[in-house]
Amino acid sequence: MGQHGNSKYKPEYCQQIITWFADHANQDKDNLKYPSFNAFALSIGVHRETLLNWADQHEDFFDAYKKAKGIQEDILVDRGLNGKYNPTMTIFTLKNIQ
């Protein structure tokens, strides 16, 4: 089995997750990849489920996770409304993440 959700946790991940999503919100117009929690998790060497474990176990990470989720939703709405993302996919994704 993989690492238990608590074993790799570092408090600095709280700011890192917010910064990571904010950086994707501000990326240039030619690079509009949708930021996912899976991609963030991979960038720090853990599984997406680990992020959920950390959110359950650490109040500070829970708060940071929720802020990152808000940034992610804002990106989807903004780019969906501006025609940068496929409208059908945007609607489907928003329904699933809300």
Short mmCIF file of the N, C-alpha and C atoms (twelve columns), coordinates in Angstrom:
data_MODEL
# 
_entry.id   MODEL 
# 
loop_
_atom_site.group_PDB 
_atom_site.id 
_atom_site.type_symbol 
_atom_site.label_atom_id 
_atom_site.label_alt_id 
_atom_site.label_comp_id 
_atom_site.label_asym_id 
_atom_site.label_seq_id 
_atom_site.Cartn_x 
_atom_site.Cartn_y 
_atom_site.Cartn_z 
_atom_site.pdbx_PDB_model_num 
ATOM 1   N N  . MET A 1  0.834   -1.189 0.000   1 
ATOM 2   C CA . MET A 1  0.000   0.000  0.000   1 
ATOM 3   C C  . MET A 1  0.870   1.240  0.000   1 
ATOM 4   N N  . GLY A 2  0.302   2.386  -0.435  1 
ATOM 5   C CA . GLY A 2  1.032   3.646  -0.494  1 
ATOM 6   C C  . GLY A 2  1.187   4.288  0.870   1 
ATOM 7   N N  . GLN A 3  1.697   5.484  0.834   1 
ATOM 8   C CA . GLN A 3  1.928   6.240  2.047   1 
ATOM 9   C C  . GLN A 3  0.606   6.568  2.723   1 
ATOM 10  N N  . HIS A 4  0.569   6.476  4.062   1 
ATOM 11  C CA . HIS A 4  -0.594  6.918  4.813   1 
ATOM 12  C C  . HIS A 4  -0.694  8.431  4.662   1 
ATOM 13  N N  . GLY A 5  -1.901  8.961  4.644   1 
ATOM 14  C CA . GLY A 5  -2.139  10.364 4.381   1 
ATOM 15  C C  . GLY A 5  -1.370  11.336 5.257   1 
ATOM 16  N N  . ASN A 6  -0.954  10.942 6.442   1 
ATOM 17  C CA . ASN A 6  -0.314  11.861 7.371   1 
ATOM 18  C C  . ASN A 6  1.202   11.846 7.259   1 
ATOM 19  N N  . SER A 7  1.786   10.812 6.703   1 
ATOM 20  C CA . SER A 7  3.228   10.622 6.783   1 
ATOM 21  C C  . SER A 7  4.040   11.632 5.993   1 
ATOM 22  N N  . LYS A 8  3.505   12.196 4.909   1 
ATOM 23  C CA . LYS A 8  4.259   13.149 4.096   1 
ATOM 24  C C  . LYS A 8  3.770   14.583 4.287   1 
ATOM 25  N N  . TYR A 9  2.846   14.798 5.193   1 
ATOM 26  C CA . TYR A 9  2.265   16.126 5.370   1 
ATOM 27  C C  . TYR A 9  3.298   17.123 5.877   1 
ATOM 28  N N  . LYS A 10 3.256   18.326 5.269   1 
ATOM 29  C CA . LYS A 10 4.092   19.435 5.708   1 
ATOM 30  C C  . LYS A 10 3.203   20.672 5.771   1 
ATOM 31  N N  . PRO A 11 3.300   21.466 6.829   1 
ATOM 32  C CA . PRO A 11 2.459   22.665 6.936   1 
ATOM 33  C C  . PRO A 11 2.597   23.621 5.751   1 
ATOM 34  N N  . GLU A 12 3.765   23.637 5.120   1 
ATOM 35  C CA . GLU A 12 3.950   24.555 3.988   1 
ATOM 36  C C  . GLU A 12 3.074   24.197 2.787   1 
ATOM 37  N N  . TYR A 13 2.513   22.992 2.776   1 
ATOM 38  C CA . TYR A 13 1.605   22.624 1.687   1 
ATOM 39  C C  . TYR A 13 0.350   23.493 1.694   1 
ATOM 40  N N  . CYS A 14 0.004   24.081 2.831   1 
ATOM 41  C CA . CYS A 14 -1.172  24.947 2.889   1 
ATOM 42  C C  . CYS A 14 -1.019  26.131 1.941   1 
ATOM 43  N N  . GLN A 15 0.088   26.832 2.038   1 
ATOM 44  C CA . GLN A 15 0.315   27.962 1.138   1 
ATOM 45  C C  . GLN A 15 0.620   27.479 -0.273  1 
ATOM 46  N N  . GLN A 16 1.299   26.356 -0.382  1 
ATOM 47  C CA . GLN A 16 1.689   25.848 -1.697  1 
ATOM 48  C C  . GLN A 16 0.474   25.500 -2.551  1 
ATOM 49  N N  . ILE A 17 -0.566  24.907 -1.967  1 
ATOM 50  C CA . ILE A 17 -1.742  24.533 -2.759  1 
ATOM 51  C C  . ILE A 17 -2.480  25.780 -3.245  1 
ATOM 52  N N  . ILE A 18 -2.566  26.799 -2.396  1 
ATOM 53  C CA . ILE A 18 -3.227  28.047 -2.797  1 
ATOM 54  C C  . ILE A 18 -2.428  28.724 -3.905  1 
ATOM 55  N N  . THR A 19 -1.132  28.814 -3.730  1 
ATOM 56  C CA . THR A 19 -0.264  29.439 -4.731  1 
ATOM 57  C C  . THR A 19 -0.320  28.688 -6.052  1 
ATOM 58  N N  . TRP A 20 -0.305  27.364 -6.000  1 
ATOM 59  C CA . TRP A 20 -0.326  26.539 -7.207  1 
ATOM 60  C C  . TRP A 20 -1.583  26.830 -8.031  1 
ATOM 61  N N  . PHE A 21 -2.753  26.861 -7.371  1 
ATOM 62  C CA . PHE A 21 -3.992  27.137 -8.091  1 
ATOM 63  C C  . PHE A 21 -4.056  28.588 -8.550  1 
ATOM 64  N N  . ALA A 22 -3.578  29.528 -7.721  1 
ATOM 65  C CA . ALA A 22 -3.572  30.939 -8.114  1 
ATOM 66  C C  . ALA A 22 -2.680  31.160 -9.327  1 
ATOM 67  N N  . ASP A 23 -1.534  30.482 -9.368  1 
ATOM 68  C CA . ASP A 23 -0.650  30.598 -10.531 1 
ATOM 69  C C  . ASP A 23 -1.347  30.117 -11.798 1 
ATOM 70  N N  . HIS A 24 -2.141  29.057 -11.686 1 
ATOM 71  C CA . HIS A 24 -2.877  28.564 -12.849 1 
ATOM 72  C C  . HIS A 24 -3.987  29.536 -13.257 1 
ATOM 73  N N  . ALA A 25 -4.528  30.254 -12.293 1 
ATOM 74  C CA . ALA A 25 -5.555  31.252 -12.613 1 
ATOM 75  C C  . ALA A 25 -4.959  32.397 -13.408 1 
ATOM 76  N N  . ASN A 26 -3.681  32.667 -13.191 1 
ATOM 77  C CA . ASN A 26 -3.017  33.797 -13.834 1 
ATOM 78  C C  . ASN A 26 -2.157  33.408 -15.035 1 
ATOM 79  N N  . GLN A 27 -2.243  32.165 -15.473 1 
ATOM 80  C CA . GLN A 27 -1.400  31.728 -16.587 1 
ATOM 81  C C  . GLN A 27 -1.768  32.439 -17.884 1 
ATOM 82  N N  . ASP A 28 -0.860  32.426 -18.811 1 
ATOM 83  C CA . ASP A 28 -1.075  33.142 -20.068 1 
ATOM 84  C C  . ASP A 28 -2.188  32.505 -20.899 1 
ATOM 85  N N  . LYS A 29 -2.680  33.270 -21.840 1 
ATOM 86  C CA . LYS A 29 -3.846  32.856 -22.630 1 
ATOM 87  C C  . LYS A 29 -3.587  31.646 -23.522 1 
ATOM 88  N N  . ASP A 30 -2.340  31.333 -23.803 1 
ATOM 89  C CA . ASP A 30 -2.034  30.198 -24.667 1 
ATOM 90  C C  . ASP A 30 -1.901  28.884 -23.892 1 
ATOM 91  N N  . ASN A 31 -1.880  28.969 -22.586 1 
ATOM 92  C CA . ASN A 31 -1.700  27.775 -21.755 1 
ATOM 93  C C  . ASN A 31 -2.857  27.695 -20.764 1 
ATOM 94  N N  . LEU A 32 -3.983  27.190 -21.206 1 
ATOM 95  C CA . LEU A 32 -5.193  27.205 -20.394 1 
ATOM 96  C C  . LEU A 32 -5.552  25.828 -19.841 1 
ATOM 97  N N  . LYS A 33 -4.564  25.080 -19.444 1 
ATOM 98  C CA . LYS A 33 -4.827  23.772 -18.859 1 
ATOM 99  C C  . LYS A 33 -5.613  23.935 -17.562 1 
ATOM 100 N N  . TYR A 34 -6.664  23.146 -17.416 1 
ATOM 101 C CA . TYR A 34 -7.499  23.215 -16.219 1 
ATOM 102 C C  . TYR A 34 -6.752  22.608 -15.033 1 
ATOM 103 N N  . PRO A 35 -6.578  23.361 -13.942 1 
ATOM 104 C CA . PRO A 35 -5.845  22.838 -12.795 1 
ATOM 105 C C  . PRO A 35 -6.693  21.862 -11.987 1 
ATOM 106 N N  . SER A 36 -6.141  20.705 -11.719 1 
ATOM 107 C CA . SER A 36 -6.868  19.690 -10.951 1 
ATOM 108 C C  . SER A 36 -6.128  19.379 -9.660  1 
ATOM 109 N N  . PHE A 37 -6.859  18.842 -8.703  1 
ATOM 110 C CA . PHE A 37 -6.234  18.427 -7.446  1 
ATOM 111 C C  . PHE A 37 -5.322  17.233 -7.684  1 
ATOM 112 N N  . ASN A 38 -5.648  16.418 -8.671  1 
ATOM 113 C CA . ASN A 38 -4.779  15.298 -9.015  1 
ATOM 114 C C  . ASN A 38 -3.413  15.806 -9.486  1 
ATOM 115 N N  . ALA A 39 -3.417  16.830 -10.342 1 
ATOM 116 C CA . ALA A 39 -2.149  17.384 -10.843 1 
ATOM 117 C C  . ALA A 39 -1.344  18.012 -9.713  1 
ATOM 118 N N  . PHE A 40 -2.013  18.715 -8.798  1 
ATOM 119 C CA . PHE A 40 -1.281  19.285 -7.661  1 
ATOM 120 C C  . PHE A 40 -0.680  18.177 -6.815  1 
ATOM 121 N N  . ALA A 41 -1.470  17.155 -6.524  1 
ATOM 122 C CA . ALA A 41 -0.979  16.041 -5.700  1 
ATOM 123 C C  . ALA A 41 0.253   15.404 -6.338  1 
ATOM 124 N N  . LEU A 42 0.194   15.161 -7.625  1 
ATOM 125 C CA . LEU A 42 1.339   14.579 -8.325  1 
ATOM 126 C C  . LEU A 42 2.560   15.494 -8.250  1 
ATOM 127 N N  . SER A 43 2.335   16.810 -8.269  1 
ATOM 128 C CA . SER A 43 3.456   17.748 -8.230  1 
ATOM 129 C C  . SER A 43 4.212   17.707 -6.901  1 
ATOM 130 N N  . ILE A 44 3.544   17.228 -5.844  1 
ATOM 131 C CA . ILE A 44 4.222   17.107 -4.544  1 
ATOM 132 C C  . ILE A 44 4.473   15.647 -4.167  1 
ATOM 133 N N  . GLY A 45 4.212   14.740 -5.104  1 
ATOM 134 C CA . GLY A 45 4.566   13.338 -4.914  1 
ATOM 135 C C  . GLY A 45 3.607   12.504 -4.086  1 
ATOM 136 N N  . VAL A 46 2.319   12.892 -4.072  1 
ATOM 137 C CA . VAL A 46 1.320   12.105 -3.351  1 
ATOM 138 C C  . VAL A 46 0.127   11.831 -4.255  1 
ATOM 139 N N  . HIS A 47 -0.788  11.023 -3.772  1 
ATOM 140 C CA . HIS A 47 -2.020  10.697 -4.486  1 
ATOM 141 C C  . HIS A 47 -3.087  11.723 -4.113  1 
ATOM 142 N N  . ARG A 48 -4.016  11.957 -5.000  1 
ATOM 143 C CA . ARG A 48 -5.122  12.897 -4.757  1 
ATOM 144 C C  . ARG A 48 -5.871  12.569 -3.466  1 
ATOM 145 N N  . GLU A 49 -6.060  11.294 -3.168  1 
ATOM 146 C CA . GLU A 49 -6.756  10.887 -1.941  1 
ATOM 147 C C  . GLU A 49 -6.014  11.370 -0.690  1 
ATOM 148 N N  . THR A 50 -4.708  11.475 -0.791  1 
ATOM 149 C CA . THR A 50 -3.900  11.948 0.334   1 
ATOM 150 C C  . THR A 50 -4.297  13.365 0.707   1 
ATOM 151 N N  . LEU A 51 -4.592  14.199 -0.291  1 
ATOM 152 C CA . LEU A 51 -5.022  15.562 -0.010  1 
ATOM 153 C C  . LEU A 51 -6.302  15.570 0.820   1 
ATOM 154 N N  . LEU A 52 -7.221  14.674 0.494   1 
ATOM 155 C CA . LEU A 52 -8.470  14.580 1.253   1 
ATOM 156 C C  . LEU A 52 -8.207  14.113 2.676   1 
ATOM 157 N N  . ASN A 53 -7.281  13.174 2.836   1 
ATOM 158 C CA . ASN A 53 -6.910  12.719 4.176   1 
ATOM 159 C C  . ASN A 53 -6.336  13.868 4.994   1 
ATOM 160 N N  . TRP A 54 -5.445  14.628 4.368   1 
ATOM 161 C CA . TRP A 54 -4.850  15.772 5.065   1 
ATOM 162 C C  . TRP A 54 -5.911  16.795 5.446   1 
ATOM 163 N N  . ALA A 55 -6.875  17.027 4.559   1 
ATOM 164 C CA . ALA A 55 -7.948  17.982 4.852   1 
ATOM 165 C C  . ALA A 55 -8.774  17.512 6.049   1 
ATOM 166 N N  . ASP A 56 -8.962  16.206 6.185   1 
ATOM 167 C CA . ASP A 56 -9.676  15.647 7.333   1 
ATOM 168 C C  . ASP A 56 -8.866  15.733 8.623   1 
ATOM 169 N N  . GLN A 57 -7.553  15.656 8.503   1 
ATOM 170 C CA . GLN A 57 -6.681  15.557 9.672   1 
ATOM 171 C C  . GLN A 57 -6.079  16.883 10.129  1 
ATOM 172 N N  . HIS A 58 -6.057  17.880 9.253   1 
ATOM 173 C CA . HIS A 58 -5.380  19.140 9.568   1 
ATOM 174 C C  . HIS A 58 -6.295  20.315 9.205   1 
ATOM 175 N N  . GLU A 59 -6.755  21.042 10.201  1 
ATOM 176 C CA . GLU A 59 -7.677  22.145 9.967   1 
ATOM 177 C C  . GLU A 59 -7.073  23.210 9.047   1 
ATOM 178 N N  . ASP A 60 -5.785  23.472 9.205   1 
ATOM 179 C CA . ASP A 60 -5.144  24.475 8.352   1 
ATOM 180 C C  . ASP A 60 -5.115  24.035 6.891   1 
ATOM 181 N N  . PHE A 61 -4.902  22.742 6.649   1 
ATOM 182 C CA . PHE A 61 -4.911  22.260 5.273   1 
ATOM 183 C C  . PHE A 61 -6.336  22.225 4.722   1 
ATOM 184 N N  . PHE A 62 -7.307  21.901 5.561   1 
ATOM 185 C CA . PHE A 62 -8.707  21.919 5.145   1 
ATOM 186 C C  . PHE A 62 -9.070  23.310 4.619   1 
ATOM 187 N N  . ASP A 63 -8.675  24.351 5.359   1 
ATOM 188 C CA . ASP A 63 -8.948  25.723 4.953   1 
ATOM 189 C C  . ASP A 63 -8.261  26.050 3.626   1 
ATOM 190 N N  . ALA A 64 -7.003  25.670 3.494   1 
ATOM 191 C CA . ALA A 64 -6.253  25.916 2.257   1 
ATOM 192 C C  . ALA A 64 -6.869  25.157 1.079   1 
ATOM 193 N N  . TYR A 65 -7.278  23.912 1.313   1 
ATOM 194 C CA . TYR A 65 -7.903  23.091 0.278   1 
ATOM 195 C C  . TYR A 65 -9.179  23.770 -0.225  1 
ATOM 196 N N  . LYS A 66 -9.984  24.270 0.697   1 
ATOM 197 C CA . LYS A 66 -11.234 24.933 0.320   1 
ATOM 198 C C  . LYS A 66 -10.954 26.209 -0.476  1 
ATOM 199 N N  . LYS A 67 -9.924  26.962 -0.083  1 
ATOM 200 C CA . LYS A 67 -9.557  28.162 -0.839  1 
ATOM 201 C C  . LYS A 67 -9.110  27.789 -2.245  1 
ATOM 202 N N  . ALA A 68 -8.303  26.738 -2.364  1 
ATOM 203 C CA . ALA A 68 -7.848  26.272 -3.677  1 
ATOM 204 C C  . ALA A 68 -9.027  25.817 -4.522  1 
ATOM 205 N N  . LYS A 69 -9.985  25.150 -3.904  1 
ATOM 206 C CA . LYS A 69 -11.174 24.696 -4.626  1 
ATOM 207 C C  . LYS A 69 -11.965 25.895 -5.151  1 
ATOM 208 N N  . GLY A 70 -12.034 26.952 -4.364  1 
ATOM 209 C CA . GLY A 70 -12.710 28.162 -4.810  1 
ATOM 210 C C  . GLY A 70 -12.014 28.787 -6.008  1 
ATOM 211 N N  . ILE A 71 -10.696 28.825 -5.976  1 
ATOM 212 C CA . ILE A 71 -9.929  29.347 -7.113  1 
ATOM 213 C C  . ILE A 71 -10.189 28.487 -8.348  1 
ATOM 214 N N  . GLN A 72 -10.180 27.169 -8.156  1 
ATOM 215 C CA . GLN A 72 -10.427 26.237 -9.260  1 
ATOM 216 C C  . GLN A 72 -11.807 26.505 -9.883  1 
ATOM 217 N N  . GLU A 73 -12.821 26.684 -9.061  1 
ATOM 218 C CA . GLU A 73 -14.171 26.947 -9.563  1 
ATOM 219 C C  . GLU A 73 -14.230 28.289 -10.296 1 
ATOM 220 N N  . ASP A 74 -13.547 29.316 -9.757  1 
ATOM 221 C CA . ASP A 74 -13.514 30.623 -10.422 1 
ATOM 222 C C  . ASP A 74 -12.868 30.528 -11.805 1 
ATOM 223 N N  . ILE A 75 -11.813 29.746 -11.900 1 
ATOM 224 C CA . ILE A 75 -11.140 29.545 -13.188 1 
ATOM 225 C C  . ILE A 75 -12.116 28.926 -14.189 1 
ATOM 226 N N  . LEU A 76 -12.821 27.916 -13.758 1 
ATOM 227 C CA . LEU A 76 -13.753 27.220 -14.643 1 
ATOM 228 C C  . LEU A 76 -14.882 28.149 -15.100 1 
ATOM 229 N N  . VAL A 77 -15.451 28.902 -14.179 1 
ATOM 230 C CA . VAL A 77 -16.535 29.817 -14.532 1 
ATOM 231 C C  . VAL A 77 -16.029 30.902 -15.480 1 
ATOM 232 N N  . ASP A 78 -14.916 31.534 -15.132 1 
ATOM 233 C CA . ASP A 78 -14.374 32.612 -15.952 1 
ATOM 234 C C  . ASP A 78 -14.050 32.142 -17.368 1 
ATOM 235 N N  . ARG A 79 -13.326 31.049 -17.466 1 
ATOM 236 C CA . ARG A 79 -12.915 30.568 -18.789 1 
ATOM 237 C C  . ARG A 79 -14.079 29.968 -19.557 1 
ATOM 238 N N  . GLY A 80 -15.046 29.412 -18.835 1 
ATOM 239 C CA . GLY A 80 -16.243 28.903 -19.497 1 
ATOM 240 C C  . GLY A 80 -17.072 30.035 -20.082 1 
ATOM 241 N N  . LEU A 81 -17.260 31.086 -19.299 1 
ATOM 242 C CA . LEU A 81 -18.045 32.230 -19.767 1 
ATOM 243 C C  . LEU A 81 -17.356 32.992 -20.886 1 
ATOM 244 N N  . ASN A 82 -16.044 32.965 -20.901 1 
ATOM 245 C CA . ASN A 82 -15.281 33.672 -21.934 1 
ATOM 246 C C  . ASN A 82 -15.007 32.820 -23.170 1 
ATOM 247 N N  . GLY A 83 -15.580 31.617 -23.215 1 
ATOM 248 C CA . GLY A 83 -15.442 30.763 -24.383 1 
ATOM 249 C C  . GLY A 83 -14.091 30.093 -24.535 1 
ATOM 250 N N  . LYS A 84 -13.291 30.093 -23.472 1 
ATOM 251 C CA . LYS A 84 -11.974 29.469 -23.539 1 
ATOM 252 C C  . LYS A 84 -12.043 27.969 -23.267 1 
ATOM 253 N N  . TYR A 85 -13.119 27.546 -22.625 1 
ATOM 254 C CA . TYR A 85 -13.363 26.120 -22.388 1 
ATOM 255 C C  . TYR A 85 -14.658 25.743 -23.088 1 
ATOM 256 N N  . ASN A 86 -14.763 24.498 -23.485 1 
ATOM 257 C CA . ASN A 86 -15.965 23.973 -24.115 1 
ATOM 258 C C  . ASN A 86 -17.155 24.158 -23.167 1 
ATOM 259 N N  . PRO A 87 -18.241 24.790 -23.622 1 
ATOM 260 C CA . PRO A 87 -19.389 25.064 -22.749 1 
ATOM 261 C C  . PRO A 87 -20.009 23.808 -22.125 1 
ATOM 262 N N  . THR A 88 -20.157 22.758 -22.911 1 
ATOM 263 C CA . THR A 88 -20.757 21.530 -22.390 1 
ATOM 264 C C  . THR A 88 -19.888 20.919 -21.300 1 
ATOM 265 N N  . MET A 89 -18.600 20.878 -21.545 1 
ATOM 266 C CA . MET A 89 -17.680 20.330 -20.544 1 
ATOM 267 C C  . MET A 89 -17.643 21.208 -19.291 1 
ATOM 268 N N  . THR A 90 -17.713 22.517 -19.478 1 
ATOM 269 C CA . THR A 90 -17.711 23.435 -18.345 1 
ATOM 270 C C  . THR A 90 -18.928 23.193 -17.459 1 
ATOM 271 N N  . ILE A 91 -20.099 23.098 -18.063 1 
ATOM 272 C CA . ILE A 91 -21.330 22.858 -17.299 1 
ATOM 273 C C  . ILE A 91 -21.234 21.518 -16.571 1 
ATOM 274 N N  . PHE A 92 -20.819 20.486 -17.272 1 
ATOM 275 C CA . PHE A 92 -20.699 19.151 -16.677 1 
ATOM 276 C C  . PHE A 92 -19.734 19.170 -15.495 1 
ATOM 277 N N  . THR A 93 -18.601 19.806 -15.672 1 
ATOM 278 C CA . THR A 93 -17.580 19.851 -14.618 1 
ATOM 279 C C  . THR A 93 -18.083 20.645 -13.416 1 
ATOM 280 N N  . LEU A 94 -18.701 21.787 -13.645 1 
ATOM 281 C CA . LEU A 94 -19.221 22.588 -12.535 1 
ATOM 282 C C  . LEU A 94 -20.272 21.816 -11.744 1 
ATOM 283 N N  . LYS A 95 -21.133 21.075 -12.440 1 
ATOM 284 C CA . LYS A 95 -22.144 20.278 -11.733 1 
ATOM 285 C C  . LYS A 95 -21.482 19.218 -10.851 1 
ATOM 286 N N  . ASN A 96 -20.375 18.681 -11.300 1 
ATOM 287 C CA . ASN A 96 -19.712 17.622 -10.553 1 
ATOM 288 C C  . ASN A 96 -18.834 18.111 -9.407  1 
ATOM 289 N N  . ILE A 97 -18.341 19.346 -9.489  1 
ATOM 290 C CA . ILE A 97 -17.459 19.821 -8.417  1 
ATOM 291 C C  . ILE A 97 -18.192 20.666 -7.390  1 
ATOM 292 N N  . GLN A 98 -19.414 21.075 -7.686  1 
ATOM 293 C CA . GLN A 98 -20.168 21.911 -6.748  1 
ATOM 294 C C  . GLN A 98 -20.754 21.085 -5.630  1 
# 
